[in-house]
mmCIF file of C-alpha atoms and ligand atoms in Angstrom:
data_model
loop_
_atom_site.group_PDB
_atom_site.id
_atom_site.type_symbol
_atom_site.label_atom_id
_atom_site.label_comp_id
_atom_site.label_asym_id
_atom_site.label_seq_id
_atom_site.Cartn_x
_atom_site.Cartn_y
_atom_site.Cartn_z
ATOM 1 C CA UNK A 1 30.718 7.949 14.727
ATOM 2 C CA UNK A 2 27.569 6.398 14.639
ATOM 3 C CA UNK A 3 25.890 5.113 17.391
ATOM 4 C CA UNK A 4 24.785 1.723 15.971
ATOM 5 C CA UNK A 5 26.410 -1.494 17.940
ATOM 6 C CA UNK A 6 26.993 -4.025 15.316
ATOM 7 C CA UNK A 7 26.848 -7.515 16.309
ATOM 8 C CA UNK A 8 29.943 -9.874 16.323
ATOM 9 C CA UNK A 9 29.427 -12.595 13.671
ATOM 10 C CA UNK A 10 29.744 -15.472 16.413
ATOM 11 C CA UNK A 11 26.414 -14.111 17.998
ATOM 12 C CA UNK A 12 24.423 -13.084 14.524
ATOM 13 C CA UNK A 13 25.492 -17.102 13.430
ATOM 14 C CA UNK A 14 23.871 -18.425 17.110
ATOM 15 C CA UNK A 15 20.538 -16.042 16.927
ATOM 16 C CA UNK A 16 19.977 -16.896 13.241
ATOM 17 C CA UNK A 17 20.040 -20.336 14.142
ATOM 18 C CA UNK A 18 17.016 -19.979 16.885
ATOM 19 C CA UNK A 19 13.519 -19.775 16.239
ATOM 20 C CA UNK A 20 14.294 -20.698 12.171
ATOM 21 C CA UNK A 21 10.427 -21.186 12.355
ATOM 22 C CA UNK A 22 9.961 -17.267 11.670
ATOM 23 C CA UNK A 23 11.563 -17.382 7.955
ATOM 24 C CA UNK A 24 12.063 -13.679 7.792
ATOM 25 C CA UNK A 25 11.607 -12.174 10.897
ATOM 26 C CA UNK A 26 14.730 -12.207 12.645
ATOM 27 C CA UNK A 27 15.484 -11.496 16.689
ATOM 28 C CA UNK A 28 17.027 -8.457 15.288
ATOM 29 C CA UNK A 29 13.309 -7.715 13.999
ATOM 30 C CA UNK A 30 12.689 -4.360 16.185
ATOM 31 C CA UNK A 31 9.524 -3.265 15.030
ATOM 32 C CA UNK A 32 5.950 -3.786 16.930
ATOM 33 C CA UNK A 33 4.929 -6.918 14.342
ATOM 34 C CA UNK A 34 1.717 -7.258 14.900
ATOM 35 C CA UNK A 35 1.070 -3.028 14.327
ATOM 36 C CA UNK A 36 2.987 -3.372 10.942
ATOM 37 C CA UNK A 37 0.444 -6.526 10.322
ATOM 38 C CA UNK A 38 -2.402 -4.039 11.371
ATOM 39 C CA UNK A 39 -0.843 -1.294 8.835
ATOM 40 C CA UNK A 40 -0.255 -3.407 6.196
ATOM 41 C CA UNK A 41 -3.453 -4.879 5.808
ATOM 42 C CA UNK A 42 -5.299 -1.471 5.953
ATOM 43 C CA UNK A 43 -2.905 -0.978 3.138
ATOM 44 C CA UNK A 44 -3.770 -4.001 1.308
ATOM 45 C CA UNK A 45 -7.751 -3.122 1.820
ATOM 46 C CA UNK A 46 -7.140 0.369 0.385
ATOM 47 C CA UNK A 47 -5.465 -1.169 -2.524
ATOM 48 C CA UNK A 48 -8.546 -3.162 -2.949
ATOM 49 C CA UNK A 49 -10.940 -1.278 -2.827
ATOM 50 C CA UNK A 50 -9.138 1.294 -5.158
ATOM 51 C CA UNK A 51 -8.315 -1.372 -8.337
ATOM 52 C CA UNK A 52 -12.135 -1.832 -8.009
ATOM 53 C CA UNK A 53 -12.981 1.568 -7.748
ATOM 54 C CA UNK A 54 -10.911 2.580 -11.333
ATOM 55 C CA UNK A 55 -12.347 -0.859 -12.462
ATOM 56 C CA UNK A 56 -15.799 0.621 -12.119
ATOM 57 C CA UNK A 57 -14.403 4.175 -13.837
ATOM 58 C CA UNK A 58 -12.917 2.284 -16.330
ATOM 59 C CA UNK A 59 -15.967 0.246 -17.759
ATOM 60 C CA UNK A 60 -18.112 3.444 -17.198
ATOM 61 C CA UNK A 61 -15.786 5.999 -19.134
ATOM 62 C CA UNK A 62 -15.428 3.439 -22.085
ATOM 63 C CA UNK A 63 -19.049 3.507 -22.355
ATOM 64 C CA UNK A 64 -19.774 7.128 -22.554
ATOM 65 C CA UNK A 65 -16.528 7.325 -25.049
ATOM 66 C CA UNK A 66 -14.129 9.233 -22.759
ATOM 67 C CA UNK A 67 -10.940 7.069 -23.846
ATOM 68 C CA UNK A 68 -8.171 9.268 -22.086
ATOM 69 C CA UNK A 69 -9.881 8.776 -18.973
ATOM 70 C CA UNK A 70 -11.007 5.521 -19.440
ATOM 71 C CA UNK A 71 -7.190 4.508 -20.156
ATOM 72 C CA UNK A 72 -5.812 6.221 -17.332
ATOM 73 C CA UNK A 73 -8.162 4.153 -14.823
ATOM 74 C CA UNK A 74 -7.288 0.743 -16.192
ATOM 75 C CA UNK A 75 -3.923 1.656 -15.767
ATOM 76 C CA UNK A 76 -4.045 2.930 -12.503
ATOM 77 C CA UNK A 77 -6.314 -0.396 -11.567
ATOM 78 C CA UNK A 78 -3.899 -2.376 -12.589
ATOM 79 C CA UNK A 79 -1.287 -0.326 -11.365
ATOM 80 C CA UNK A 80 -3.177 -0.956 -7.375
ATOM 81 C CA UNK A 81 -3.746 -4.650 -7.846
ATOM 82 C CA UNK A 82 0.303 -4.703 -8.060
ATOM 83 C CA UNK A 83 0.377 -2.621 -4.659
ATOM 84 C CA UNK A 84 -2.182 -5.278 -3.563
ATOM 85 C CA UNK A 85 0.050 -7.997 -4.425
ATOM 86 C CA UNK A 86 3.603 -6.207 -2.892
ATOM 87 C CA UNK A 87 1.821 -5.634 0.592
ATOM 88 C CA UNK A 88 0.420 -9.383 0.837
ATOM 89 C CA UNK A 89 3.206 -10.792 0.063
ATOM 90 C CA UNK A 90 5.161 -8.713 2.502
ATOM 91 C CA UNK A 91 2.371 -9.429 5.305
ATOM 92 C CA UNK A 92 3.108 -13.547 4.769
ATOM 93 C CA UNK A 93 7.110 -12.567 4.939
ATOM 94 C CA UNK A 94 6.300 -10.672 8.730
ATOM 95 C CA UNK A 95 4.298 -13.588 9.376
ATOM 96 C CA UNK A 96 0.650 -12.654 9.049
ATOM 97 C CA UNK A 97 -1.950 -13.763 7.208
ATOM 98 C CA UNK A 98 -3.361 -11.171 4.398
ATOM 99 C CA UNK A 99 -7.348 -10.273 4.594
ATOM 100 C CA UNK A 100 -8.954 -10.573 1.179
ATOM 101 C CA UNK A 101 -12.338 -10.913 2.530
ATOM 102 C CA UNK A 102 -14.799 -8.464 0.783
ATOM 103 C CA UNK A 103 -17.121 -7.800 4.358
ATOM 104 C CA UNK A 104 -13.622 -6.222 5.856
ATOM 105 C CA UNK A 105 -12.675 -4.351 3.272
ATOM 106 C CA UNK A 106 -14.462 -1.160 3.045
ATOM 107 C CA UNK A 107 -14.249 -1.725 7.155
ATOM 108 C CA UNK A 108 -10.655 -1.503 6.944
ATOM 109 C CA UNK A 109 -9.575 0.883 3.879
ATOM 110 C CA UNK A 110 -8.967 4.119 4.729
ATOM 111 C CA UNK A 111 -9.725 5.086 0.799
ATOM 112 C CA UNK A 112 -13.333 5.011 -0.299
ATOM 113 C CA UNK A 113 -15.608 3.660 -2.975
ATOM 114 C CA UNK A 114 -17.565 5.934 -4.351
ATOM 115 C CA UNK A 115 -19.368 5.396 -7.796
ATOM 116 C CA UNK A 116 -19.318 8.387 -9.514
ATOM 117 C CA UNK A 117 -22.239 8.888 -12.035
ATOM 118 C CA UNK A 118 -20.744 11.696 -13.933
ATOM 119 C CA UNK A 119 -17.033 11.628 -15.397
ATOM 120 C CA UNK A 120 -16.140 14.326 -13.460
ATOM 121 C CA UNK A 121 -17.664 12.718 -9.918
ATOM 122 C CA UNK A 122 -15.505 9.929 -11.165
ATOM 123 C CA UNK A 123 -12.134 11.740 -11.411
ATOM 124 C CA UNK A 124 -12.711 13.716 -8.671
ATOM 125 C CA UNK A 125 -13.446 10.626 -6.185
ATOM 126 C CA UNK A 126 -10.282 9.242 -7.710
ATOM 127 C CA UNK A 127 -7.865 12.261 -6.961
ATOM 128 C CA UNK A 128 -9.136 12.288 -3.340
ATOM 129 C CA UNK A 129 -8.876 8.500 -2.836
ATOM 130 C CA UNK A 130 -5.504 9.148 -4.057
ATOM 131 C CA UNK A 131 -5.072 11.869 -1.481
ATOM 132 C CA UNK A 132 -5.962 9.978 1.284
ATOM 133 C CA UNK A 133 -3.385 7.271 0.545
ATOM 134 C CA UNK A 134 -1.053 9.523 0.246
ATOM 135 C CA UNK A 135 -1.523 10.802 3.829
ATOM 136 C CA UNK A 136 -1.944 7.462 5.034
ATOM 137 C CA UNK A 137 1.344 5.919 3.662
ATOM 138 C CA UNK A 138 3.694 9.080 4.421
ATOM 139 C CA UNK A 139 2.274 8.740 7.944
ATOM 140 C CA UNK A 140 2.955 4.984 7.846
ATOM 141 C CA UNK A 141 6.728 5.592 6.605
ATOM 142 C CA UNK A 142 7.352 7.830 9.453
ATOM 143 C CA UNK A 143 5.971 5.507 11.780
ATOM 144 C CA UNK A 144 8.307 2.791 10.783
ATOM 145 C CA UNK A 145 11.028 4.939 10.725
ATOM 146 C CA UNK A 146 14.321 2.526 10.560
ATOM 147 C CA UNK A 147 12.649 -0.058 12.140
ATOM 148 C CA UNK A 148 11.671 -2.217 9.096
ATOM 149 C CA UNK A 149 13.552 -1.105 6.475
ATOM 150 C CA UNK A 150 11.655 -3.726 4.119
ATOM 151 C CA UNK A 151 8.329 -2.848 4.919
ATOM 152 C CA UNK A 152 9.374 1.262 4.761
ATOM 153 C CA UNK A 153 11.034 0.899 1.475
ATOM 154 C CA UNK A 154 7.702 -0.722 -0.235
ATOM 155 C CA UNK A 155 5.618 2.033 1.229
ATOM 156 C CA UNK A 156 7.660 4.650 -0.091
ATOM 157 C CA UNK A 157 7.494 3.030 -3.793
ATOM 158 C CA UNK A 158 3.641 2.704 -3.623
ATOM 159 C CA UNK A 159 3.518 6.432 -2.269
ATOM 160 C CA UNK A 160 6.054 7.712 -5.206
ATOM 161 C CA UNK A 161 3.171 6.185 -7.375
ATOM 162 C CA UNK A 162 0.033 6.962 -5.863
ATOM 163 C CA UNK A 163 2.140 10.849 -6.204
ATOM 164 C CA UNK A 164 1.651 10.052 -9.959
ATOM 165 C CA UNK A 165 -1.743 9.093 -9.594
ATOM 166 C CA UNK A 166 -2.680 12.120 -8.048
ATOM 167 C CA UNK A 167 -1.478 14.223 -10.445
ATOM 168 C CA UNK A 168 -2.949 12.201 -13.664
ATOM 169 C CA UNK A 169 -6.345 12.599 -12.046
ATOM 170 C CA UNK A 170 -5.372 16.408 -11.254
ATOM 171 C CA UNK A 171 -4.661 16.870 -14.874
ATOM 172 C CA UNK A 172 -7.499 14.951 -16.124
ATOM 173 C CA UNK A 173 -9.816 17.294 -13.996
ATOM 174 C CA UNK A 174 -8.566 20.593 -15.358
ATOM 175 C CA UNK A 175 -9.550 19.365 -18.705
ATOM 176 C CA UNK A 176 -13.084 18.143 -17.746
HETATM 177 FE FE1 LIG B 201 -2.245 2.103 -5.021
HETATM 178 FE FE1 LIG B 202 -3.323 4.795 -6.655
#
């Protein structure tokens, strides 16, 4: 026996017609929408900062002919950009506005932008940033619980990839 009460069809149909201007946000949406939007925008800032940091590391590593690290950095930069797109898309679905203002990025991001001078420093800083993202996304997933399954799934997919990124950086670091 589940304690979830199912809504009858008539009520579902009636509710769906009310507030159609809210698009994907229906009356059954039980999460704190403003709080979810805030978390999504902070995560968007985190991803964008990670794109910039990995891009910097990619070009610097290419310059010192560290080709294995460079290709990892580039792959990660592209994947962080995909994460940013998924978060921005969800923000709009929830009736919010994605914040791409460069002035707000470092303020809102959980992970830091560290330029890094040596290859070892770059890889270490990337590993640290991934570990920050992993912890913050895990907490966000726990916070969302079953209140917004779609947003939670987006964070779960991103989290899985950040764990792969951390693993990649950890492997690289061992070879340096
Ligand atoms: Fe990411
Ligand atoms: Fe990552």
